[in-house]
């Protein structure tokens, strides 16, 4: 089968590999769509903390069941599915509490023997496979996983409809966090970015207002003036230098920051802002099954135009172009899907 590899930093190739075999509790999925995620770009650039080249890329997927193991009972050949792509292994706090994202040995596609989703076929345990409702297209189905990240962020933020919320970064995760917040009936939202085109999408998806902060040194003050005061919750979806302290200065006393983005560098914290004003910084790591189920429900409800996040769909032969586009923000790229259905 054909598979998309990152062989070295910024080197993407399509290679022929053996079609994987399945175990008795596993499902073989014929991949229709796979998404390029921000964490995939970290791998592409050689910066990911645990997913290292050479590796078959991808963890976002939607496809059709091609084969099932002898012990599989919840899905059958021909079913349309997506996957919650994380495994908790070993005896750990995550396994004991049901929070797979807490697991001491958490596995994701592209780690060890678990191959990534950017291939003609992908294997997942039955326990991680979710059926797609008939009304949900493969394009939207592939958004379940990144939307679950936004849903978990909203959960960690303890979002309430009356909250005034800022989302810092209008990449796919920022936009899907906006969707998760909007699904909780929050109307007072501001989304920031350094490009106008994703902010246009944010407004289409329900953001009350947006702010291009490119080249602005006083954007924190401007954001609070636009919204009529400080924010109850701030979601950081772009891990850029200085963003923690900027978020702290956006926040009201007793407010909460949720860190959703991946951070490559250390961040300084204004401890006076944190302590004297009883502000909170909360970590946020992937999702758990309730988040995935809620994400799928939001997609099925079809009340939010999630398809606007998808900017490009490319055949797998052009995967290298897709990674470059996302990395360099070329051609107004946001979420780029890699197609295997030709």
mmCIF file of C-alpha atoms in Angstrom:
data_model
loop_
_atom_site.group_PDB
_atom_site.id
_atom_site.type_symbol
_atom_site.label_atom_id
_atom_site.label_comp_id
_atom_site.label_asym_id
_atom_site.label_seq_id
_atom_site.Cartn_x
_atom_site.Cartn_y
_atom_site.Cartn_z
ATOM 1 C CA UNK A 1 0.000 0.000 0.000
ATOM 2 C CA UNK A 2 1.014 3.638 -0.412
ATOM 3 C CA UNK A 3 1.974 5.615 2.687
ATOM 4 C CA UNK A 4 3.116 9.178 3.368
ATOM 5 C CA UNK A 5 6.420 9.323 5.265
ATOM 6 C CA UNK A 6 8.363 12.135 6.830
ATOM 7 C CA UNK A 7 11.833 10.721 6.257
ATOM 8 C CA UNK A 8 13.824 13.641 7.661
ATOM 9 C CA UNK A 9 12.979 17.159 8.723
ATOM 10 C CA UNK A 10 10.900 18.780 5.935
ATOM 11 C CA UNK A 11 11.327 15.739 3.673
ATOM 12 C CA UNK A 12 8.026 14.050 2.741
ATOM 13 C CA UNK A 13 7.874 11.010 0.464
ATOM 14 C CA UNK A 14 5.204 8.550 -0.640
ATOM 15 C CA UNK A 15 6.485 4.994 -0.284
ATOM 16 C CA UNK A 16 5.206 1.477 -0.832
ATOM 17 C CA UNK A 17 4.843 -0.545 2.380
ATOM 18 C CA UNK A 18 3.168 -3.794 3.334
ATOM 19 C CA UNK A 19 -0.511 -3.668 4.162
ATOM 20 C CA UNK A 20 -0.738 -4.207 7.938
ATOM 21 C CA UNK A 21 -2.187 -7.332 9.503
ATOM 22 C CA UNK A 22 -4.776 -7.072 12.254
ATOM 23 C CA UNK A 23 -5.126 -8.780 15.626
ATOM 24 C CA UNK A 24 -8.350 -10.340 16.880
ATOM 25 C CA UNK A 25 -9.499 -7.112 18.579
ATOM 26 C CA UNK A 26 -8.484 -4.745 15.773
ATOM 27 C CA UNK A 27 -10.100 -3.103 12.759
ATOM 28 C CA UNK A 28 -8.514 -2.459 9.370
ATOM 29 C CA UNK A 29 -9.737 0.831 7.908
ATOM 30 C CA UNK A 30 -9.520 1.813 4.269
ATOM 31 C CA UNK A 31 -8.500 5.452 4.632
ATOM 32 C CA UNK A 32 -10.586 7.975 2.700
ATOM 33 C CA UNK A 33 -9.413 11.226 4.317
ATOM 34 C CA UNK A 34 -6.528 12.067 6.648
ATOM 35 C CA UNK A 35 -5.860 15.502 8.101
ATOM 36 C CA UNK A 36 -2.638 17.426 8.604
ATOM 37 C CA UNK A 37 -2.540 18.589 12.226
ATOM 38 C CA UNK A 38 -0.353 21.217 13.859
ATOM 39 C CA UNK A 39 1.409 18.464 15.793
ATOM 40 C CA UNK A 40 2.165 16.782 12.441
ATOM 41 C CA UNK A 41 3.991 19.966 11.463
ATOM 42 C CA UNK A 42 6.100 19.637 14.609
ATOM 43 C CA UNK A 43 7.053 16.144 13.376
ATOM 44 C CA UNK A 44 7.609 17.478 9.850
ATOM 45 C CA UNK A 45 10.092 20.010 11.237
ATOM 46 C CA UNK A 46 11.786 17.456 13.494
ATOM 47 C CA UNK A 47 10.564 19.166 16.676
ATOM 48 C CA UNK A 48 7.934 16.752 18.018
ATOM 49 C CA UNK A 49 8.810 15.450 21.510
ATOM 50 C CA UNK A 50 8.016 11.794 20.778
ATOM 51 C CA UNK A 51 7.058 11.296 17.111
ATOM 52 C CA UNK A 52 10.364 11.232 15.235
ATOM 53 C CA UNK A 53 11.208 10.705 11.522
ATOM 54 C CA UNK A 54 11.226 8.414 9.676
ATOM 55 C CA UNK A 55 7.547 7.835 10.354
ATOM 56 C CA UNK A 56 4.231 7.354 8.565
ATOM 57 C CA UNK A 57 2.385 10.582 9.265
ATOM 58 C CA UNK A 58 -1.087 11.370 10.519
ATOM 59 C CA UNK A 59 -3.548 10.649 13.308
ATOM 60 C CA UNK A 60 -6.738 12.289 12.013
ATOM 61 C CA UNK A 61 -8.728 9.882 9.851
ATOM 62 C CA UNK A 62 -12.054 8.968 8.330
ATOM 63 C CA UNK A 63 -12.632 5.857 6.263
ATOM 64 C CA UNK A 64 -14.412 2.577 5.687
ATOM 65 C CA UNK A 65 -13.969 -0.670 7.588
ATOM 66 C CA UNK A 66 -12.202 -3.148 5.307
ATOM 67 C CA UNK A 67 -11.612 -6.040 7.720
ATOM 68 C CA UNK A 68 -12.350 -6.909 11.341
ATOM 69 C CA UNK A 69 -10.696 -9.256 13.806
ATOM 70 C CA UNK A 70 -12.437 -12.344 15.143
ATOM 71 C CA UNK A 71 -13.323 -10.673 18.450
ATOM 72 C CA UNK A 72 -14.695 -7.451 16.947
ATOM 73 C CA UNK A 73 -18.470 -7.044 17.381
ATOM 74 C CA UNK A 74 -19.336 -3.327 17.319
ATOM 75 C CA UNK A 75 -18.377 -2.529 13.719
ATOM 76 C CA UNK A 76 -18.509 -4.503 10.499
ATOM 77 C CA UNK A 77 -16.990 -4.400 7.032
ATOM 78 C CA UNK A 78 -18.362 -1.439 5.097
ATOM 79 C CA UNK A 79 -19.067 0.765 8.118
ATOM 80 C CA UNK A 80 -18.031 4.419 7.867
ATOM 81 C CA UNK A 81 -15.813 5.302 10.823
ATOM 82 C CA UNK A 82 -13.340 7.627 12.451
ATOM 83 C CA UNK A 83 -10.853 6.912 15.241
ATOM 84 C CA UNK A 84 -9.907 8.323 18.634
ATOM 85 C CA UNK A 85 -6.144 7.950 18.076
ATOM 86 C CA UNK A 86 -4.636 7.423 21.511
ATOM 87 C CA UNK A 87 -3.972 4.358 23.629
ATOM 88 C CA UNK A 88 -3.303 4.246 27.333
ATOM 89 C CA UNK A 89 -1.048 1.352 28.274
ATOM 90 C CA UNK A 90 0.220 -0.177 31.479
ATOM 91 C CA UNK A 91 -0.945 0.425 35.043
ATOM 92 C CA UNK A 92 -1.177 4.168 35.358
ATOM 93 C CA UNK A 93 -3.301 6.966 36.734
ATOM 94 C CA UNK A 94 -4.851 7.401 33.314
ATOM 95 C CA UNK A 95 -6.036 3.813 33.077
ATOM 96 C CA UNK A 96 -7.307 3.741 36.641
ATOM 97 C CA UNK A 97 -9.268 6.995 36.410
ATOM 98 C CA UNK A 98 -10.560 6.618 32.855
ATOM 99 C CA UNK A 99 -8.521 9.610 31.704
ATOM 100 C CA UNK A 100 -6.510 8.071 28.892
ATOM 101 C CA UNK A 101 -4.724 11.374 28.357
ATOM 102 C CA UNK A 102 -3.174 10.974 31.835
ATOM 103 C CA UNK A 103 -1.600 7.634 30.956
ATOM 104 C CA UNK A 104 2.072 7.220 31.803
ATOM 105 C CA UNK A 105 2.612 5.349 28.542
ATOM 106 C CA UNK A 106 0.291 6.994 26.069
ATOM 107 C CA UNK A 107 0.628 5.804 22.481
ATOM 108 C CA UNK A 108 -0.490 7.597 19.340
ATOM 109 C CA UNK A 109 -0.173 6.744 15.639
ATOM 110 C CA UNK A 110 3.410 7.128 14.522
ATOM 111 C CA UNK A 111 4.775 5.740 17.789
ATOM 112 C CA UNK A 112 6.331 2.303 17.993
ATOM 113 C CA UNK A 113 4.538 -0.259 15.845
ATOM 114 C CA UNK A 114 1.362 1.827 15.489
ATOM 115 C CA UNK A 115 1.574 3.290 11.996
ATOM 116 C CA UNK A 116 0.107 6.676 11.101
ATOM 117 C CA UNK A 117 -3.154 7.339 9.283
ATOM 118 C CA UNK A 118 -1.677 8.758 6.061
ATOM 119 C CA UNK A 119 -1.722 5.459 4.250
ATOM 120 C CA UNK A 120 -4.190 3.492 2.188
ATOM 121 C CA UNK A 121 -4.976 1.360 5.255
ATOM 122 C CA UNK A 122 -4.828 2.062 8.983
ATOM 123 C CA UNK A 123 -5.232 -0.302 11.947
ATOM 124 C CA UNK A 124 -6.931 0.631 15.219
ATOM 125 C CA UNK A 125 -8.284 -1.327 18.197
ATOM 126 C CA UNK A 126 -12.059 -1.694 18.070
ATOM 127 C CA UNK A 127 -12.303 0.253 21.345
ATOM 128 C CA UNK A 128 -11.008 3.383 19.584
ATOM 129 C CA UNK A 129 -13.257 3.203 16.514
ATOM 130 C CA UNK A 130 -16.333 5.457 16.340
ATOM 131 C CA UNK A 131 -19.034 5.035 13.708
ATOM 132 C CA UNK A 132 -19.891 8.048 11.573
ATOM 133 C CA UNK A 133 -23.590 8.946 11.342
ATOM 134 C CA UNK A 134 -24.982 8.698 7.815
ATOM 135 C CA UNK A 135 -25.369 12.480 7.668
ATOM 136 C CA UNK A 136 -21.679 13.118 8.412
ATOM 137 C CA UNK A 137 -19.366 13.253 5.407
ATOM 138 C CA UNK A 138 -15.843 11.887 5.458
ATOM 139 C CA UNK A 139 -14.590 15.484 5.249
ATOM 140 C CA UNK A 140 -16.360 16.390 8.464
ATOM 141 C CA UNK A 141 -15.682 13.006 10.032
ATOM 142 C CA UNK A 142 -11.947 13.611 9.898
ATOM 143 C CA UNK A 143 -12.521 16.737 12.037
ATOM 144 C CA UNK A 144 -13.786 14.681 14.988
ATOM 145 C CA UNK A 145 -10.336 14.310 16.545
ATOM 146 C CA UNK A 146 -9.210 17.957 16.413
ATOM 147 C CA UNK A 147 -12.683 19.100 17.469
ATOM 148 C CA UNK A 148 -12.417 16.769 20.478
ATOM 149 C CA UNK A 149 -9.310 18.750 21.460
ATOM 150 C CA UNK A 150 -11.440 21.909 21.452
ATOM 151 C CA UNK A 151 -14.223 20.193 23.376
ATOM 152 C CA UNK A 152 -11.771 19.044 26.048
ATOM 153 C CA UNK A 153 -10.378 22.583 26.249
ATOM 154 C CA UNK A 154 -13.881 23.949 26.824
ATOM 155 C CA UNK A 155 -14.368 21.314 29.542
ATOM 156 C CA UNK A 156 -11.094 22.252 31.243
ATOM 157 C CA UNK A 157 -12.071 25.917 31.001
ATOM 158 C CA UNK A 158 -15.408 25.237 32.749
ATOM 159 C CA UNK A 159 -17.061 27.379 30.084
ATOM 160 C CA UNK A 160 -20.377 29.056 30.875
ATOM 161 C CA UNK A 161 -22.709 30.817 28.409
ATOM 162 C CA UNK A 162 -22.160 34.175 30.121
ATOM 163 C CA UNK A 163 -18.357 34.016 29.840
ATOM 164 C CA UNK A 164 -16.374 36.594 27.918
ATOM 165 C CA UNK A 165 -13.800 34.447 26.081
ATOM 166 C CA UNK A 166 -10.611 35.105 24.101
ATOM 167 C CA UNK A 167 -9.068 32.510 21.791
ATOM 168 C CA UNK A 168 -5.474 33.326 20.912
ATOM 169 C CA UNK A 169 -4.708 31.778 17.533
ATOM 170 C CA UNK A 170 -7.049 31.025 14.620
ATOM 171 C CA UNK A 171 -5.410 27.898 13.266
ATOM 172 C CA UNK A 172 -7.506 24.711 13.027
ATOM 173 C CA UNK A 173 -7.362 24.024 16.770
ATOM 174 C CA UNK A 174 -8.236 27.617 17.614
ATOM 175 C CA UNK A 175 -11.177 27.603 15.209
ATOM 176 C CA UNK A 176 -12.409 24.248 16.490
ATOM 177 C CA UNK A 177 -12.037 25.433 20.085
ATOM 178 C CA UNK A 178 -14.230 28.355 19.047
ATOM 179 C CA UNK A 179 -16.751 25.838 17.698
ATOM 180 C CA UNK A 180 -16.731 23.910 20.984
ATOM 181 C CA UNK A 181 -17.219 27.129 22.954
ATOM 182 C CA UNK A 182 -19.980 28.333 20.629
ATOM 183 C CA UNK A 183 -21.726 24.966 21.016
ATOM 184 C CA UNK A 184 -21.958 25.801 24.735
ATOM 185 C CA UNK A 185 -23.993 28.897 23.843
ATOM 186 C CA UNK A 186 -21.182 31.376 24.482
ATOM 187 C CA UNK A 187 -21.715 34.479 22.360
ATOM 188 C CA UNK A 188 -19.093 36.891 23.716
ATOM 189 C CA UNK A 189 -15.938 35.679 21.963
ATOM 190 C CA UNK A 190 -12.870 37.359 20.522
ATOM 191 C CA UNK A 191 -10.389 35.484 18.313
ATOM 192 C CA UNK A 192 -6.893 36.780 17.519
ATOM 193 C CA UNK A 193 -4.378 35.933 14.813
ATOM 194 C CA UNK A 194 -1.700 37.580 12.685
ATOM 195 C CA UNK A 195 -3.495 36.792 9.407
ATOM 196 C CA UNK A 196 -6.854 38.138 8.254
ATOM 197 C CA UNK A 197 -8.106 35.094 6.349
ATOM 198 C CA UNK A 198 -8.538 32.721 9.349
ATOM 199 C CA UNK A 199 -10.195 35.562 11.248
ATOM 200 C CA UNK A 200 -12.753 35.789 8.437
ATOM 201 C CA UNK A 201 -13.450 32.086 9.023
ATOM 202 C CA UNK A 202 -13.730 32.687 12.783
ATOM 203 C CA UNK A 203 -16.467 35.259 12.209
ATOM 204 C CA UNK A 204 -18.280 32.862 9.890
ATOM 205 C CA UNK A 205 -18.114 30.257 12.667
ATOM 206 C CA UNK A 206 -19.648 32.488 15.317
ATOM 207 C CA UNK A 207 -16.927 34.709 16.771
ATOM 208 C CA UNK A 208 -18.440 37.965 17.972
ATOM 209 C CA UNK A 209 -15.327 39.837 16.929
ATOM 210 C CA UNK A 210 -11.748 39.285 15.802
ATOM 211 C CA UNK A 211 -8.467 41.131 16.077
ATOM 212 C CA UNK A 212 -5.399 40.968 13.854
ATOM 213 C CA UNK A 213 -2.553 41.443 16.341
ATOM 214 C CA UNK A 214 0.272 41.380 13.793
ATOM 215 C CA UNK A 215 2.825 44.099 14.543
ATOM 216 C CA UNK A 216 0.777 45.491 17.454
ATOM 217 C CA UNK A 217 2.470 46.031 20.806
ATOM 218 C CA UNK A 218 -0.703 47.190 22.590
ATOM 219 C CA UNK A 219 -3.116 44.581 21.308
ATOM 220 C CA UNK A 220 -4.012 43.350 24.819
ATOM 221 C CA UNK A 221 -5.375 46.775 25.713
ATOM 222 C CA UNK A 222 -7.168 47.003 22.361
ATOM 223 C CA UNK A 223 -8.777 43.574 22.864
ATOM 224 C CA UNK A 224 -10.169 44.554 26.252
ATOM 225 C CA UNK A 225 -11.474 47.838 24.893
ATOM 226 C CA UNK A 226 -13.231 46.055 22.025
ATOM 227 C CA UNK A 227 -14.943 43.610 24.380
ATOM 228 C CA UNK A 228 -15.699 46.130 27.118
ATOM 229 C CA UNK A 229 -13.468 44.668 29.813
ATOM 230 C CA UNK A 230 -11.227 41.785 30.819
ATOM 231 C CA UNK A 231 -11.940 38.166 29.915
ATOM 232 C CA UNK A 232 -13.320 35.361 32.065
ATOM 233 C CA UNK A 233 -11.453 32.674 30.105
ATOM 234 C CA UNK A 234 -8.530 32.759 27.674
ATOM 235 C CA UNK A 235 -7.656 29.794 25.464
ATOM 236 C CA UNK A 236 -4.096 29.744 24.136
ATOM 237 C CA UNK A 237 -4.096 27.905 20.815
ATOM 238 C CA UNK A 238 -0.836 29.323 19.425
ATOM 239 C CA UNK A 239 2.318 28.540 21.404
ATOM 240 C CA UNK A 240 4.251 31.712 20.552
ATOM 241 C CA UNK A 241 6.792 33.451 22.842
ATOM 242 C CA UNK A 242 5.294 35.698 25.505
ATOM 243 C CA UNK A 243 1.747 34.444 25.036
ATOM 244 C CA UNK A 244 1.253 33.294 28.653
ATOM 245 C CA UNK A 245 1.846 36.744 30.113
ATOM 246 C CA UNK A 246 -0.235 38.391 27.405
ATOM 247 C CA UNK A 247 -3.054 36.017 28.302
ATOM 248 C CA UNK A 248 -2.648 36.839 31.998
ATOM 249 C CA UNK A 249 -3.054 40.540 31.243
ATOM 250 C CA UNK A 250 -6.216 39.818 29.226
ATOM 251 C CA UNK A 251 -7.732 37.903 32.125
ATOM 252 C CA UNK A 252 -10.007 39.255 34.852
ATOM 253 C CA UNK A 253 -9.261 38.613 38.513
ATOM 254 C CA UNK A 254 -10.115 35.005 39.279
ATOM 255 C CA UNK A 255 -10.169 34.125 35.573
ATOM 256 C CA UNK A 256 -8.731 31.035 33.917
ATOM 257 C CA UNK A 257 -6.256 30.390 31.112
ATOM 258 C CA UNK A 258 -6.345 27.054 29.270
ATOM 259 C CA UNK A 259 -3.130 26.092 27.455
ATOM 260 C CA UNK A 260 -4.115 24.110 24.364
ATOM 261 C CA UNK A 261 -1.171 24.772 22.024
ATOM 262 C CA UNK A 262 2.075 22.815 21.888
ATOM 263 C CA UNK A 263 4.953 24.911 23.259
ATOM 264 C CA UNK A 264 8.506 24.432 21.991
ATOM 265 C CA UNK A 265 10.172 26.987 24.270
ATOM 266 C CA UNK A 266 9.984 27.958 27.925
ATOM 267 C CA UNK A 267 7.456 30.634 28.845
ATOM 268 C CA UNK A 268 7.924 33.270 31.525
ATOM 269 C CA UNK A 269 5.077 33.829 33.966
ATOM 270 C CA UNK A 270 4.220 37.122 35.669
ATOM 271 C CA UNK A 271 3.754 35.584 39.094
ATOM 272 C CA UNK A 272 2.314 38.818 40.514
ATOM 273 C CA UNK A 273 -0.516 38.748 37.995
ATOM 274 C CA UNK A 274 -1.109 35.085 38.769
ATOM 275 C CA UNK A 275 -0.981 35.201 42.550
ATOM 276 C CA UNK A 276 -2.291 38.581 43.616
ATOM 277 C CA UNK A 277 -5.264 38.379 41.275
ATOM 278 C CA UNK A 278 -5.950 34.667 41.872
ATOM 279 C CA UNK A 279 -5.757 33.893 38.186
ATOM 280 C CA UNK A 280 -5.397 30.284 37.016
ATOM 281 C CA UNK A 281 -3.385 28.561 34.303
ATOM 282 C CA UNK A 282 -4.755 25.124 33.421
ATOM 283 C CA UNK A 283 -3.030 22.515 31.289
ATOM 284 C CA UNK A 284 -4.983 20.758 28.560
ATOM 285 C CA UNK A 285 -3.872 17.496 26.934
ATOM 286 C CA UNK A 286 -5.778 15.901 24.032
ATOM 287 C CA UNK A 287 -9.192 14.485 25.090
ATOM 288 C CA UNK A 288 -11.073 11.511 26.465
ATOM 289 C CA UNK A 289 -14.016 9.501 25.148
ATOM 290 C CA UNK A 290 -16.751 11.901 26.349
ATOM 291 C CA UNK A 291 -14.989 14.689 24.425
ATOM 292 C CA UNK A 292 -14.873 12.610 21.247
ATOM 293 C CA UNK A 293 -18.553 11.730 21.563
ATOM 294 C CA UNK A 294 -19.485 15.377 22.121
ATOM 295 C CA UNK A 295 -17.371 16.396 19.118
ATOM 296 C CA UNK A 296 -19.177 13.876 16.927
ATOM 297 C CA UNK A 297 -22.514 15.175 18.229
ATOM 298 C CA UNK A 298 -21.556 18.769 17.342
ATOM 299 C CA UNK A 299 -20.624 17.634 13.841
ATOM 300 C CA UNK A 300 -23.882 15.702 13.431
ATOM 301 C CA UNK A 301 -25.978 18.655 14.656
ATOM 302 C CA UNK A 302 -24.602 20.650 11.713
ATOM 303 C CA UNK A 303 -25.350 24.004 13.381
ATOM 304 C CA UNK A 304 -21.788 25.305 13.024
ATOM 305 C CA UNK A 305 -20.163 25.520 9.554
ATOM 306 C CA UNK A 306 -17.172 23.360 10.478
ATOM 307 C CA UNK A 307 -16.401 22.729 6.804
ATOM 308 C CA UNK A 308 -15.033 26.284 6.614
ATOM 309 C CA UNK A 309 -11.965 25.058 8.538
ATOM 310 C CA UNK A 310 -11.049 22.830 5.562
ATOM 311 C CA UNK A 311 -9.137 24.999 3.103
ATOM 312 C CA UNK A 312 -7.583 22.354 0.811
ATOM 313 C CA UNK A 313 -7.941 18.708 -0.176
ATOM 314 C CA UNK A 314 -4.981 17.116 -1.959
ATOM 315 C CA UNK A 315 -4.318 13.635 -3.345
ATOM 316 C CA UNK A 316 -1.765 11.703 -1.320
ATOM 317 C CA UNK A 317 0.766 12.111 -4.121
ATOM 318 C CA UNK A 318 0.824 15.829 -3.245
ATOM 319 C CA UNK A 319 1.242 15.355 0.508
ATOM 320 C CA UNK A 320 4.611 17.129 0.473
ATOM 321 C CA UNK A 321 2.891 20.208 -0.956
ATOM 322 C CA UNK A 322 0.276 19.998 1.784
ATOM 323 C CA UNK A 323 2.826 19.920 4.593
ATOM 324 C CA UNK A 324 4.731 22.836 3.091
ATOM 325 C CA UNK A 325 1.522 24.840 2.672
ATOM 326 C CA UNK A 326 0.509 24.359 6.295
ATOM 327 C CA UNK A 327 4.015 25.045 7.598
ATOM 328 C CA UNK A 328 4.500 28.200 5.527
ATOM 329 C CA UNK A 329 0.862 29.395 5.627
ATOM 330 C CA UNK A 330 0.775 29.308 1.831
ATOM 331 C CA UNK A 331 -2.348 29.872 -0.267
ATOM 332 C CA UNK A 332 -4.395 30.819 2.809
ATOM 333 C CA UNK A 333 -4.161 27.269 4.127
ATOM 334 C CA UNK A 334 -5.921 26.259 7.335
ATOM 335 C CA UNK A 335 -6.877 22.569 7.581
ATOM 336 C CA UNK A 336 -5.442 20.538 4.710
ATOM 337 C CA UNK A 337 -6.827 17.052 4.053
ATOM 338 C CA UNK A 338 -4.928 14.271 2.273
ATOM 339 C CA UNK A 339 -7.181 12.100 0.116
ATOM 340 C CA UNK A 340 -6.795 8.373 -0.487
ATOM 341 C CA UNK A 341 -10.139 7.866 -2.219
ATOM 342 C CA UNK A 342 -9.083 8.470 -5.842
#
